[in-house]
PDB file of C-alpha atoms in Angstrom:
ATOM      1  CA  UNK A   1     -19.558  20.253   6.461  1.00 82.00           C
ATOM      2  CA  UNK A   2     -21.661  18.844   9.301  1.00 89.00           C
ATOM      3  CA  UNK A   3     -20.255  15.667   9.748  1.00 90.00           C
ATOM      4  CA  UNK A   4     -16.804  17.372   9.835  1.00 93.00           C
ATOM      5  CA  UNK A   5     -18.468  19.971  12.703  1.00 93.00           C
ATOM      6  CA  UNK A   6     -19.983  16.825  14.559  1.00 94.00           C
ATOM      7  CA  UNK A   7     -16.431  14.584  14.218  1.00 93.00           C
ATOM      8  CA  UNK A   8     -14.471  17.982  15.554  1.00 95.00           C
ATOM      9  CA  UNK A   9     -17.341  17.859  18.493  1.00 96.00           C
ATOM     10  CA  UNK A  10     -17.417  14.299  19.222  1.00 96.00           C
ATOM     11  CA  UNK A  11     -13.125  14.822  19.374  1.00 95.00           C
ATOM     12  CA  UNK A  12     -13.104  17.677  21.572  1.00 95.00           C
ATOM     13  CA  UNK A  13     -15.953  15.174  24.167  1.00 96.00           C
ATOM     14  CA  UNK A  14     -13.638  12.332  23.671  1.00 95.00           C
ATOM     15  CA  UNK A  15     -10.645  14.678  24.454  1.00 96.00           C
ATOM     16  CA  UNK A  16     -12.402  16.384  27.717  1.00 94.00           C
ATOM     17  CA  UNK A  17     -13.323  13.211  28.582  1.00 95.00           C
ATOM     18  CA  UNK A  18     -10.052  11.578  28.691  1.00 95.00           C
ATOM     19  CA  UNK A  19      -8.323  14.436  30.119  1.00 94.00           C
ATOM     20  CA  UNK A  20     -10.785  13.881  33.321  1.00 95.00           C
ATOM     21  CA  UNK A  21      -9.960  10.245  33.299  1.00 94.00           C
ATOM     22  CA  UNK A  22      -6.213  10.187  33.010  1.00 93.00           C
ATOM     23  CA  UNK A  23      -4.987  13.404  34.595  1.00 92.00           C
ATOM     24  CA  UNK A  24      -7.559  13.159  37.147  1.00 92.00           C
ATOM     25  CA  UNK A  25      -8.231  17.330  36.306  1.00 91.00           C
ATOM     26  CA  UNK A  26      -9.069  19.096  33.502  1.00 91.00           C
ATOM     27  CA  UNK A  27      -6.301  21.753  32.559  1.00 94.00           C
ATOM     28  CA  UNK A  28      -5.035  23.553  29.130  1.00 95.00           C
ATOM     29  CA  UNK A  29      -2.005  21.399  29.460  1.00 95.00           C
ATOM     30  CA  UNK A  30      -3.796  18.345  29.354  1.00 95.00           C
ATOM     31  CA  UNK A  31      -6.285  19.600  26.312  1.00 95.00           C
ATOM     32  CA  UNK A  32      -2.797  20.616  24.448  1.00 96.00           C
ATOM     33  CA  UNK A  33      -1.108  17.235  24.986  1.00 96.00           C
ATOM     34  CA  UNK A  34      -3.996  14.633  24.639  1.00 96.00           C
ATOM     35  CA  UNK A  35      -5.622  16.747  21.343  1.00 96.00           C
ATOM     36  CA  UNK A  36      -1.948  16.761  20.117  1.00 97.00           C
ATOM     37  CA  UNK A  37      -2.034  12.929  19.918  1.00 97.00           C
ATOM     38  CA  UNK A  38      -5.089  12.526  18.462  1.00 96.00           C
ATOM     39  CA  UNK A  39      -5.033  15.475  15.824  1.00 97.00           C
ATOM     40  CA  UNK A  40      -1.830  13.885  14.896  1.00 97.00           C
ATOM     41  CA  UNK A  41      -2.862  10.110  14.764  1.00 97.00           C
ATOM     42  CA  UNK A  42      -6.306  11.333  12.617  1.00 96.00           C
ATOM     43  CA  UNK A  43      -3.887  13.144  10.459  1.00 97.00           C
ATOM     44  CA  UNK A  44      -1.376   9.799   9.911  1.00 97.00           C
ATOM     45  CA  UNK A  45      -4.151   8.047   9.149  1.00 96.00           C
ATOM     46  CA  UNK A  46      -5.999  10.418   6.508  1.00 96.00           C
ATOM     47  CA  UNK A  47      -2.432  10.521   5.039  1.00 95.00           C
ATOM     48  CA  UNK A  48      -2.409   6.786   4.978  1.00 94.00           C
ATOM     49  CA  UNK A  49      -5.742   5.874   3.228  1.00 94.00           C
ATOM     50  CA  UNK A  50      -4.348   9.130   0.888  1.00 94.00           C
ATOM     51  CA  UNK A  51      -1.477   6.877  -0.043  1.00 93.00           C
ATOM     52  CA  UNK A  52      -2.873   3.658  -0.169  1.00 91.00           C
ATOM     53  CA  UNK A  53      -5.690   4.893  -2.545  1.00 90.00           C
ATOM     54  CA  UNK A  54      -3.510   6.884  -4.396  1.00 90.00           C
ATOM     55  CA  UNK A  55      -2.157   3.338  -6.040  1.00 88.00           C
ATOM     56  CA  UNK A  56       1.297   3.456  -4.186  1.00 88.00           C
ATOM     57  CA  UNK A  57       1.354  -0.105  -2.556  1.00 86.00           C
ATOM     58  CA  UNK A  58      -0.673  -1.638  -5.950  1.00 86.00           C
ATOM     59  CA  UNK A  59       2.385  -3.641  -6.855  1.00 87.00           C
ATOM     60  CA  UNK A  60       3.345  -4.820  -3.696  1.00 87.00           C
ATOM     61  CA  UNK A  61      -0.186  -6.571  -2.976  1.00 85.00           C
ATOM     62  CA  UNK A  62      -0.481  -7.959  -6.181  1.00 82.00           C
ATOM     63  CA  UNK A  63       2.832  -9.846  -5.920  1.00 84.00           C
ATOM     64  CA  UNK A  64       1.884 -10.954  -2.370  1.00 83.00           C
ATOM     65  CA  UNK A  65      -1.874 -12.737  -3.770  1.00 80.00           C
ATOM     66  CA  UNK A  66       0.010 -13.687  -6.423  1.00 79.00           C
ATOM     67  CA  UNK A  67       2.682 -15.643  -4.851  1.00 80.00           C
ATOM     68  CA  UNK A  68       0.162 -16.881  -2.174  1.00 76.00           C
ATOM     69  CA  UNK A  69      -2.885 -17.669  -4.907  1.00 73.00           C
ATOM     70  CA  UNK A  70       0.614 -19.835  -7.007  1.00 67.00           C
ATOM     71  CA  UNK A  71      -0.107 -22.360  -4.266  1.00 63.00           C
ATOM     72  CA  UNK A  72      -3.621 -22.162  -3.648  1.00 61.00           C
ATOM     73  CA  UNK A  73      -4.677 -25.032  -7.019  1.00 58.00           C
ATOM     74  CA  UNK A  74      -8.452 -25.508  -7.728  1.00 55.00           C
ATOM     75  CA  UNK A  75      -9.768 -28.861  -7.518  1.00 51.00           C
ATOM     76  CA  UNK A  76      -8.837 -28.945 -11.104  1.00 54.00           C
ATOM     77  CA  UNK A  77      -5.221 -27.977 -11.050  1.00 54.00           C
ATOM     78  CA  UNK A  78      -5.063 -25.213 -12.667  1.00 52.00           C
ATOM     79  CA  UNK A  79      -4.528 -21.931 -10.991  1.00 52.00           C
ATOM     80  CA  UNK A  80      -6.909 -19.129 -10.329  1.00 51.00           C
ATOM     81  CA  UNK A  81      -7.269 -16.305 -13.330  1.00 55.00           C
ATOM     82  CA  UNK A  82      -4.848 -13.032 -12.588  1.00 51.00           C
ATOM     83  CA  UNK A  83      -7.668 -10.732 -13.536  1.00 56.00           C
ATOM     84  CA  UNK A  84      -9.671 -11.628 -10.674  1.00 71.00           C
ATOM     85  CA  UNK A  85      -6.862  -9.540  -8.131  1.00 71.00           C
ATOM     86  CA  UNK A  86      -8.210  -6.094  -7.420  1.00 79.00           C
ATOM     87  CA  UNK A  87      -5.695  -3.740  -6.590  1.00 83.00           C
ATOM     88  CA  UNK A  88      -5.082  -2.165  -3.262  1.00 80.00           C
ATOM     89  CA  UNK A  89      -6.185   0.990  -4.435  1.00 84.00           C
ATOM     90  CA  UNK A  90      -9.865  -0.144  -5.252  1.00 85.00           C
ATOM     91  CA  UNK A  91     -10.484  -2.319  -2.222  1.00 84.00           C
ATOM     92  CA  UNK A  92     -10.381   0.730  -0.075  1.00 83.00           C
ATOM     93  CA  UNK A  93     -12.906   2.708  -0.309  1.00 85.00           C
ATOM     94  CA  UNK A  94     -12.615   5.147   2.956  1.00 87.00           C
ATOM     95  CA  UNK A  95     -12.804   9.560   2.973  1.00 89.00           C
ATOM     96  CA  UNK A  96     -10.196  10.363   3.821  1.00 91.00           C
ATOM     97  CA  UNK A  97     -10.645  13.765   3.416  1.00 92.00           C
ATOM     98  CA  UNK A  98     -13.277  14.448   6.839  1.00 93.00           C
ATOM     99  CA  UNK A  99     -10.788  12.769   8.942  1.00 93.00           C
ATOM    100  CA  UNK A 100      -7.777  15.189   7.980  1.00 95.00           C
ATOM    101  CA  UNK A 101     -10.019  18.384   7.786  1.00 96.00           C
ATOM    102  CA  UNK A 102     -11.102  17.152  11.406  1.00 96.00           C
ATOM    103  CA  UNK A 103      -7.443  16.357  12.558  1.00 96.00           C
ATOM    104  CA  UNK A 104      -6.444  19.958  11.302  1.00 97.00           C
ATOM    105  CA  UNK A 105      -9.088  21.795  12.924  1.00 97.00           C
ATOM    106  CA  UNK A 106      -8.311  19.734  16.374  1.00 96.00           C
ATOM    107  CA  UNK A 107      -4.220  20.726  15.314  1.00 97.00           C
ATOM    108  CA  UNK A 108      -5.745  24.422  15.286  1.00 97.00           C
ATOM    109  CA  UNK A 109      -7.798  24.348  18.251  1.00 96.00           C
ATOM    110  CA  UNK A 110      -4.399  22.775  19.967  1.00 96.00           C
ATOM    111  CA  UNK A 111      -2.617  25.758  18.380  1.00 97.00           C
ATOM    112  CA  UNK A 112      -4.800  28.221  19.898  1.00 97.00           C
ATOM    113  CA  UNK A 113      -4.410  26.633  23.627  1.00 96.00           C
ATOM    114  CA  UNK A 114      -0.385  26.336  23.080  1.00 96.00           C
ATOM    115  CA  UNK A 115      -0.833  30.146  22.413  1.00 96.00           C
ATOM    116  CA  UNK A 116      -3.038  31.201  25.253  1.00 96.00           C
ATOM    117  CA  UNK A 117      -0.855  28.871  27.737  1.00 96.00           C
ATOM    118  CA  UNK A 118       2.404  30.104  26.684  1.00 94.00           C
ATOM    119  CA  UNK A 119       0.845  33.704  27.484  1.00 89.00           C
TER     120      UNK A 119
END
């Protein structure tokens, strides 16, 4: 629960801080749009590690190193053993779970400010 507190903290920094540096100011409008993109990129990519490690893409990558090892002969001709391809699914090892609690609570906090400036 920390680290999720310290990535929300670090996002809101990186959001002030970018708000300063693009719009030149620091308004609600400017928290609202720039957390808005990153809430919802942090929440594609949780999403995405979700589905990749959920086994969905498994086939496809095994028939691509498959095809590519067909070509790939050792120095003595005979082709590379199939149980040596890992899956998709266990080569990526990334939580994806802080990264989507952390987009949600930055999709909240954007919430809130849409609220308050639509007051």
């Amino acid at each position: 629960m920390k680290r999720i507190g310290m990535y929300v903290m670090t996002l809101l920094i990186f959001i002030l801080l970018c708000s300063l540096i693009l719009y030149k100011e620091m308004t609600l409008l400017s928290f609202i749009n720039l957390s808005f993109y990153v809430s919802g990129l942090l929440i594609l990519f949780s999403l995405l590690i979700f589905v990749v490690q959920k086994g969905f893409f498994d086939g496809v990558s095994y028939g691509f190193r498959k095809l590519f090892k067909r070509n790939n002969k050792d120095q003595f001709g005979s082709y590379e053993q199939e149980d040596e391809i890992l899956p998709l699914s266990e080569m990526i090892r990334i939580s994806f779970s802080p990264l989507l609690i952390s987009g949600l609570i930055l999709l909240l906090f954007m919430l809130i400010g849409l609220w308050i400036y639509s007051i």
